[in-house]
XYZ file of C-alpha atoms in Angstrom:
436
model
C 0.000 0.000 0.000
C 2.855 1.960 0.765
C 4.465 1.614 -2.147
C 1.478 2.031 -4.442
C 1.033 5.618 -2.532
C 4.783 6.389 -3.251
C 4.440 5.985 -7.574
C 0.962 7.961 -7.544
C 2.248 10.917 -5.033
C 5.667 10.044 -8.209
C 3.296 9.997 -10.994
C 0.561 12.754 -9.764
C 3.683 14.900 -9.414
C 3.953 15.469 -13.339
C 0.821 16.888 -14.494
C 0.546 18.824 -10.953
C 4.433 20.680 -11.935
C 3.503 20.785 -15.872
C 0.020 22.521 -14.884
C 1.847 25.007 -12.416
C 4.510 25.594 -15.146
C 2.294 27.025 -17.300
C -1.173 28.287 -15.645
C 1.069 29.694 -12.852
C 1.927 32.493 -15.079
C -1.515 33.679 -16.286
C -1.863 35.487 -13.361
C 1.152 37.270 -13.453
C 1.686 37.857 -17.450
C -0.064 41.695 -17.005
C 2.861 42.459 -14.995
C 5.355 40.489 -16.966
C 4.329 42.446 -19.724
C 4.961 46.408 -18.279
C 8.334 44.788 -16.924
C 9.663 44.012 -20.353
C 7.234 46.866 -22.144
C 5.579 44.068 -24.508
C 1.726 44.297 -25.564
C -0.679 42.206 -24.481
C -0.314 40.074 -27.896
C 3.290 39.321 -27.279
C 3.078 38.262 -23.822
C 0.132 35.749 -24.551
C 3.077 34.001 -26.400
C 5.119 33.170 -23.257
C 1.756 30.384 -23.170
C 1.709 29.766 -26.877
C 4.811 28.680 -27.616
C 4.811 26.205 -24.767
C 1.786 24.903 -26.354
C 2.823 24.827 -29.820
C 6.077 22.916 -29.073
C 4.259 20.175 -27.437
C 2.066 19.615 -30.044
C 4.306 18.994 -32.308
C 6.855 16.962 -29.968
C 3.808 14.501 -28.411
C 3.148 12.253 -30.799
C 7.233 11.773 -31.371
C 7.340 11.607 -27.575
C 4.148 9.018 -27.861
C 6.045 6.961 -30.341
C 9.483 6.982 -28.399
C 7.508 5.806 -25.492
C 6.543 2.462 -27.387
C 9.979 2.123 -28.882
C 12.306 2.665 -25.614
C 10.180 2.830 -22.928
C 7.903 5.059 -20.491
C 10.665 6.521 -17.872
C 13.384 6.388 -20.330
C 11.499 9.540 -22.229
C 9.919 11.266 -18.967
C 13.207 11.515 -17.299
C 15.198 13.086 -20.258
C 11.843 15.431 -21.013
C 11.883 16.543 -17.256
C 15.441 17.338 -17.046
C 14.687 19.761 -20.260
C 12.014 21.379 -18.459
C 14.184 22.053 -15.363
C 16.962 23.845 -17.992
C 14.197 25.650 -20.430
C 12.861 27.261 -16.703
C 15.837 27.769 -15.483
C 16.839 30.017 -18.479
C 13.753 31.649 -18.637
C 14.386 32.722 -14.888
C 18.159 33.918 -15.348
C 16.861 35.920 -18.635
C 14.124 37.476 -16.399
C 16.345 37.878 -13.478
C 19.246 39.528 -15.411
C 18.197 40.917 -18.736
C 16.142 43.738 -19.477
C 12.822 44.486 -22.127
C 13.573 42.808 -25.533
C 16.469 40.902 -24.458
C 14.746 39.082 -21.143
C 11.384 38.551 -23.283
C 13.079 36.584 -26.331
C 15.234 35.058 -23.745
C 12.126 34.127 -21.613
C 10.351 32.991 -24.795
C 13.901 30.721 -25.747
C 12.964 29.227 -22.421
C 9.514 28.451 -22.693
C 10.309 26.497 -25.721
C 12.558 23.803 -23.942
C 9.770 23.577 -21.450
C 7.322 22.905 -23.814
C 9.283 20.436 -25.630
C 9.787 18.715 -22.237
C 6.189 18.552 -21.291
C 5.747 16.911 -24.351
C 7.230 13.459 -22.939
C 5.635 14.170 -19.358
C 2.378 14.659 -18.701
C 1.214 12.498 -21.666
C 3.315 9.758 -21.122
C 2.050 9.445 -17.605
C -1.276 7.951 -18.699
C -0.174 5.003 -20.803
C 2.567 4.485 -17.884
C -0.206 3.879 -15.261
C -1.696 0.862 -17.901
C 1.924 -0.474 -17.812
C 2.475 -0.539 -14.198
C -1.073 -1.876 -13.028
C -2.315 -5.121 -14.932
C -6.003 -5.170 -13.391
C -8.376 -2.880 -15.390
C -10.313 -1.247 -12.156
C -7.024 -0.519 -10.549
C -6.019 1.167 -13.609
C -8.787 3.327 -13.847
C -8.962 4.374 -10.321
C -5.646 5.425 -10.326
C -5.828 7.198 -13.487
C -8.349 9.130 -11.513
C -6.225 9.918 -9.186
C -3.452 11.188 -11.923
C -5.748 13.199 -12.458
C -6.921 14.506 -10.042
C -3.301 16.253 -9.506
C -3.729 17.631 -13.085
C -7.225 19.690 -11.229
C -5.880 20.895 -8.214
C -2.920 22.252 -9.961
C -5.149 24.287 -11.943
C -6.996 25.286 -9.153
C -3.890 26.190 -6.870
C -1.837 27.735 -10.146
C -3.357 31.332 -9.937
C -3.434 31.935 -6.684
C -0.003 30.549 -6.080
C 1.121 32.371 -9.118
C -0.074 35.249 -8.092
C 1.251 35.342 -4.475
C 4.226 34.829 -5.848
C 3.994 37.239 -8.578
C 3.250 40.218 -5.912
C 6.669 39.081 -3.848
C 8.395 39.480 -7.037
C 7.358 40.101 -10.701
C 9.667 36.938 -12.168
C 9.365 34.624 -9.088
C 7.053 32.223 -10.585
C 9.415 32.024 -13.753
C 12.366 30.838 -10.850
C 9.637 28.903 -8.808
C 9.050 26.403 -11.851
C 12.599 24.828 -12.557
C 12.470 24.290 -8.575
C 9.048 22.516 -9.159
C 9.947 20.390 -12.121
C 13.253 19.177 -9.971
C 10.994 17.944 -6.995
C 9.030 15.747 -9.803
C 12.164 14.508 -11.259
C 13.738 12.974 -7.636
C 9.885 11.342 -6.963
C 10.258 9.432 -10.491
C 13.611 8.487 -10.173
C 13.089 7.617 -6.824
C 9.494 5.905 -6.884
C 9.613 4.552 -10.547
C 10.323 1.148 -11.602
C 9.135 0.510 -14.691
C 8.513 -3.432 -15.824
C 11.173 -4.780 -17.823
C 10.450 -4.787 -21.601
C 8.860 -8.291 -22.686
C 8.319 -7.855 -26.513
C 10.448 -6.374 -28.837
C 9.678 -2.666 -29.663
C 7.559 -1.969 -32.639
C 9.690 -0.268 -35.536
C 8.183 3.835 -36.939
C 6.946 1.919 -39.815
C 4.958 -0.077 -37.893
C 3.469 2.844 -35.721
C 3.022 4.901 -38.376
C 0.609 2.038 -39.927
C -1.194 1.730 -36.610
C -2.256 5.623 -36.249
C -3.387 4.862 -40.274
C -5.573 2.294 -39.280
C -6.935 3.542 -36.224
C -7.581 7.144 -37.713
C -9.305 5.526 -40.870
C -11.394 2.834 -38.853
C -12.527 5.338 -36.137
C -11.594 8.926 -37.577
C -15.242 10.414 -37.841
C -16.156 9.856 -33.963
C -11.996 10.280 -32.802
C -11.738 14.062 -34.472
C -14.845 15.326 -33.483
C -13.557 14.396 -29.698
C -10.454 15.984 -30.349
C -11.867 19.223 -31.349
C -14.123 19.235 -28.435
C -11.100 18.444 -26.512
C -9.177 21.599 -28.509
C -12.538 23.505 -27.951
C -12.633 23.132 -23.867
C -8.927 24.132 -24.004
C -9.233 27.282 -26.202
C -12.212 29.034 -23.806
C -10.115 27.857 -20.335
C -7.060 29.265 -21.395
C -8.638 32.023 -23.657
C -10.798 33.284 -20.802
C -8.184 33.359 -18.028
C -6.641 35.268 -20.456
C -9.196 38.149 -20.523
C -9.890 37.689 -16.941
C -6.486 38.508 -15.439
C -6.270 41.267 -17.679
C -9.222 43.134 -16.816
C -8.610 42.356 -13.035
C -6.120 45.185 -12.938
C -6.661 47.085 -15.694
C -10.603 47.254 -14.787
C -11.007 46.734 -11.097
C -7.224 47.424 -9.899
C -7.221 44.056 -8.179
C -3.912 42.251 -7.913
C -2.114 39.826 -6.177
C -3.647 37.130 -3.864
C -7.057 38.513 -4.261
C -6.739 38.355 -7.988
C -5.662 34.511 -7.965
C -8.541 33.820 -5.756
C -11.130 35.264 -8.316
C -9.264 33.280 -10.782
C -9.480 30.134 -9.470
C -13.470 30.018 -8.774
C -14.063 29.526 -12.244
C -11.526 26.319 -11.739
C -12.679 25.259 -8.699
C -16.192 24.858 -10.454
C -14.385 23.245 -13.171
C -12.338 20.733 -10.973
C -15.707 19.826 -8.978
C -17.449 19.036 -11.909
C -15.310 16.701 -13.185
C -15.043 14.951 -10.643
C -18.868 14.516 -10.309
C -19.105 13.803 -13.678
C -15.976 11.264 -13.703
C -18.465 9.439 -10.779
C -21.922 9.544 -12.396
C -20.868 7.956 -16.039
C -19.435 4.703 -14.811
C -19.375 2.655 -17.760
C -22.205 3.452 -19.397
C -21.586 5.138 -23.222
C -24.603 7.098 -23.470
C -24.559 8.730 -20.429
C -20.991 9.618 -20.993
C -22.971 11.233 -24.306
C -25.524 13.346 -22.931
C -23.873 14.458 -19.617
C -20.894 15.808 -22.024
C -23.693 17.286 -24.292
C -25.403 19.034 -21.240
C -21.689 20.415 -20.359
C -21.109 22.064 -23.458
C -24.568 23.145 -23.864
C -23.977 24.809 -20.295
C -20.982 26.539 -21.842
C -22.286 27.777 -24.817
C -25.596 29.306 -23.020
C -23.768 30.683 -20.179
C -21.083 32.211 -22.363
C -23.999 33.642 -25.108
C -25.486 35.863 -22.113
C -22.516 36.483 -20.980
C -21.742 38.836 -24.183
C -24.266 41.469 -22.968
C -22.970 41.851 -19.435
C -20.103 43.644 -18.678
C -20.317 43.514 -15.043
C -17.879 41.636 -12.895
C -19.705 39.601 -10.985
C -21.609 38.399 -13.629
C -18.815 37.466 -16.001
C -17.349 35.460 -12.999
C -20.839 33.970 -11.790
C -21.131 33.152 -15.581
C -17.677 31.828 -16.206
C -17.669 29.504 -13.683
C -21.123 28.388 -14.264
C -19.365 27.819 -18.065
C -16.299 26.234 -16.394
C -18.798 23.659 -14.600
C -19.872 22.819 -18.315
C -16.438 21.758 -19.006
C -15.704 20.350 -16.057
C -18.891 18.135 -17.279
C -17.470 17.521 -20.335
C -14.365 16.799 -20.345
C -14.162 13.087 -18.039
C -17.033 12.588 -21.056
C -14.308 12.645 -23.483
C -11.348 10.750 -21.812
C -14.489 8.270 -21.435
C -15.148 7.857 -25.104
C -11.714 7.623 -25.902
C -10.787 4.706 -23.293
C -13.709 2.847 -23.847
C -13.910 3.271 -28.012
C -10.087 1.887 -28.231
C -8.668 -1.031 -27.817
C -5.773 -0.874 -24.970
C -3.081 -1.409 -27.663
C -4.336 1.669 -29.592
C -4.811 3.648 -26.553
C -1.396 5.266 -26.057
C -0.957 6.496 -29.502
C -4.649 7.944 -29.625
C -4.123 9.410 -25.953
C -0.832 11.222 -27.098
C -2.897 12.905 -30.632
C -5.903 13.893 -28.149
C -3.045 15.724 -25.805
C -1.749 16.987 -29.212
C -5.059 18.562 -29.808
C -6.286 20.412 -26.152
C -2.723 21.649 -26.579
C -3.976 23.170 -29.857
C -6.739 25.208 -27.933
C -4.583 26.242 -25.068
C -1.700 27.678 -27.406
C -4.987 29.388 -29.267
C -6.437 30.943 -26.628
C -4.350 33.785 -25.093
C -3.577 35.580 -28.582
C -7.044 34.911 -30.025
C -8.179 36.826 -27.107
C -5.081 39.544 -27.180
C -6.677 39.890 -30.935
C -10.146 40.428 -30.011
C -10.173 42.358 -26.942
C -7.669 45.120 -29.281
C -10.846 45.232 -31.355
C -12.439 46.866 -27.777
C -15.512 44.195 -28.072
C -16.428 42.305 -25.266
C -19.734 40.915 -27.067
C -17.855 40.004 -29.904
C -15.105 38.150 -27.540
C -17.886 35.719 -25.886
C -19.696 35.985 -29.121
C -16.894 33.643 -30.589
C -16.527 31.782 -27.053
C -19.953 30.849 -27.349
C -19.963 30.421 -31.113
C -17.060 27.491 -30.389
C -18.985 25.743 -27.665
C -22.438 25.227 -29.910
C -19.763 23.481 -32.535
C -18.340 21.584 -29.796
C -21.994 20.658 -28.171
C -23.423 19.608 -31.958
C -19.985 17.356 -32.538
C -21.404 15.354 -29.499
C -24.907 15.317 -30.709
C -24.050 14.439 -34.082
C -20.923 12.647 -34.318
C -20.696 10.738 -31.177
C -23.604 7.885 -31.387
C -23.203 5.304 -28.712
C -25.517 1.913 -28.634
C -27.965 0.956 -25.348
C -25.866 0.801 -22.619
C -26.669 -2.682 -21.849
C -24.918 -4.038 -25.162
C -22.116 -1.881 -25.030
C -21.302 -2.641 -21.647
C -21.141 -6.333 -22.453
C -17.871 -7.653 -22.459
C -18.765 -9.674 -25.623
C -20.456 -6.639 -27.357
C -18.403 -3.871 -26.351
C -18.980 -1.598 -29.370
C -20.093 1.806 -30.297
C -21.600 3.536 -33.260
C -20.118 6.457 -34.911
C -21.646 8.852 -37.847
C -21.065 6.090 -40.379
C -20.212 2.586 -38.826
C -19.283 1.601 -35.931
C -17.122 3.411 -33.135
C -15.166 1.522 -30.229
C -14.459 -1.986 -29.781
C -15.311 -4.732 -32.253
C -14.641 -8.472 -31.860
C -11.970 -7.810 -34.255
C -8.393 -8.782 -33.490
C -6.522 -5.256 -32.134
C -5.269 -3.378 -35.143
C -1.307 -3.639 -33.601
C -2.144 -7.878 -34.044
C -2.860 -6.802 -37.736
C 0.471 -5.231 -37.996
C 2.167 -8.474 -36.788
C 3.776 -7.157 -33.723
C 2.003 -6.324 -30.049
C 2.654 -2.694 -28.751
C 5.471 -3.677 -25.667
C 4.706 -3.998 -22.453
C 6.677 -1.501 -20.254
């Protein structure tokens, strides 16, 4: 018991440093910006960029995985986020304006390309290390649950940190990113490799197959996953910058209003996570609801410019997601077999990471346009696409069929979607996916 505490408190610690290394900084990127004399568009970047370098780098990361192992990419990917911070914070620290902001941005790239191999490696890492399927999803829960509270605890603790000193949370996140890397190598042992490692070839054929068996039902849940991403970040974005510039709140205060909206969001998903179980059409409508949530709340939320509101209305929005988005890590486990799951898991990451590297500037863009209807006009625009991909594209069969172990299957637009009593597409291929 012990032990299994010591790799979860080891494995939790990943997405709970990654999601402090980069929400920890909304907070503060107002100030950031009058430090180094940026506009607002340029700043946003210091999240972009993170973003955009892990979508690129998670798929290779997903593929390395396969080929050489789970902790043999997260430890290499974490040491690269402890240098990319690390610059970052000397550039801050000692450099001045254009200098400390490309320097800071040179940073922020290594980090992203180290959270590439971290947080979405973790999740195919818990299936290696824990054989029984109920053990594996309860402790996937708790994974996740570390990924919540550190989006509930980044703003605040961002921006206590941020009133102490304007860079601090830049220095704070190498520390952070450290203290994960001593709990994996510490905690970690991975299963010794039992079957030889599939070649690119070979994974390159699987995502084929997978994408052109399941693609209708798989993209739409990746660009609801990109969608929930985009108004999170996107949001924050316009929140923290209206705090001050609006209302003159900052500091502690400011990363409490912050984090209501996330609190709602955390709470939500972990209701939701609870009430689908295993049963595919719930996980259907109570994601539908969600977004439907979203896209109302956000839709009034255009005509009032009023603090309270937009925060009563945000996290009443944030709830939505928080609905939502156990909905879609639902789908995707139960719709692919385990073989497929790891390289599917690392192209959904791929994808929210779309939406939070589009959120900040899409935001910077329309807020210079001085139109807060037309800001949660869009915001609200995106959720009805998101909500209408679940209603039309996501079709699963009565829950007492699909729930059968010898009928576990579920439709998509065209055809089926999820598990047939088809051999695994990696058997196809001739060679199983390794076990870690």
């Amino acid at each position: 018991m012990q032990q299994n505490k010591g790799i979860l408190l080891a494995l939790g610690s990943i997405p709970l440093m990654m999601t402090l290394g980069n929400s920890m900084l909304i907070p503060v990127l107002p100030e950031i910006g009058r430090k180094l004399h940026v506009n607002s568009f340029r700043i946003s970047m210091l999240i972009t960029v993170y973003a955009v370098v892990a979508i690129l780098l998670i798929p290779i990361a997903g593929y390395l995985s396969d080929r050489f192992g789970r902790k043999a990419v997260i430890v290499p990917c974490l040491i690269l986020t402890v240098i990319g911070g690390g610059i970052s914070a000397v550039g801050a620290w000692l450099l001045q304006d254009l200098a400390a902001y490309w320097t800071i941005i040179g940073g922020r790239l290594l980090q992203g390309a180290g959270a590439a191999g971290a947080f979405p490696i973790v999740i195919p890492l818990v299936g290696d290390l824990y054989e029984d399927e109920n053990e594996v999803s309860k402790n996937l829960g708790v994974v996740e649950t570390y990924n919540t509270f550190g989006k509930v605890l980044s703003p605040i603790l961002g921006a206590a940190l941020g009133a102490v000193l304007w860079f601090l949370p830049l220095a704070v996140i190498p520390v952070l990113c450290l203290i994960s890397l001593i709990l994996v190598l510490w905690l970690i042992h991975v299963p010794k490799r039992k079957n030889q490692p599939i070649t690119f070839r070979e994974f390159a054929g699987k995502v084929k197959q997978v994408l052109a068996e399941k693609g209708r039902w798989l993209y739409a849940i990746f660009a609801m996953g990109g969608i929930c991403m985009f108004v999170i970040f996107g949001v924050l974005f316009y929140l923290s910058d209206i705090l001050e510039s609006r209302y003159n709140l900052h500091g502690v205060w400011k990363g409490f209003v912050l984090a209501i909206p996330l609190v709602s969001l955390c709470l939500c998903s972990y209701l939701g996570g609870k009430i689908i179980g295993k049963h595919k059409k719930r996980m259907k409508w109570i994601g539908f609801s969600g977004l439907v949530i979203l896209t109302v709340s956000f839709a009034i939320l255009g005509f009032f410019e009023h603090i309270y509101v937009v925060i009563g209305l945000f996290t009443l929005g944030g709830g939505g997601i928080g609905l939502a988005l156990p909905c879609l890590d639902a789908l995707i486990t139960k719709g692919i077999e385990k073989e497929e799951r790891g390289t599917i898991t690392a192209l959904y990451s791929s994808m929210r990471f779309v939406g939070v590297s589009l959120g900040p500037p899409a935001v910077s863009l329309l807020q210079g346009r001085n139109g807060h209807g037309l800001l949660f006009g869009v915001m609200a625009g995106v959720g009805g696409i998101a909500a209408l991909l679940m209603l039309l594209a996501v079709k699963p069969e009565q829950d007492e069929a699909a729930d059968n172990p010898t009928v576990n299957r579920m439709k998509a637009t065209e055809g089926l979607i999820g598990v047939t009593k088809e051999k695994p597409l990696s058997s196809k291929l001739k060679r199983k996916t390794p076990a870690k």
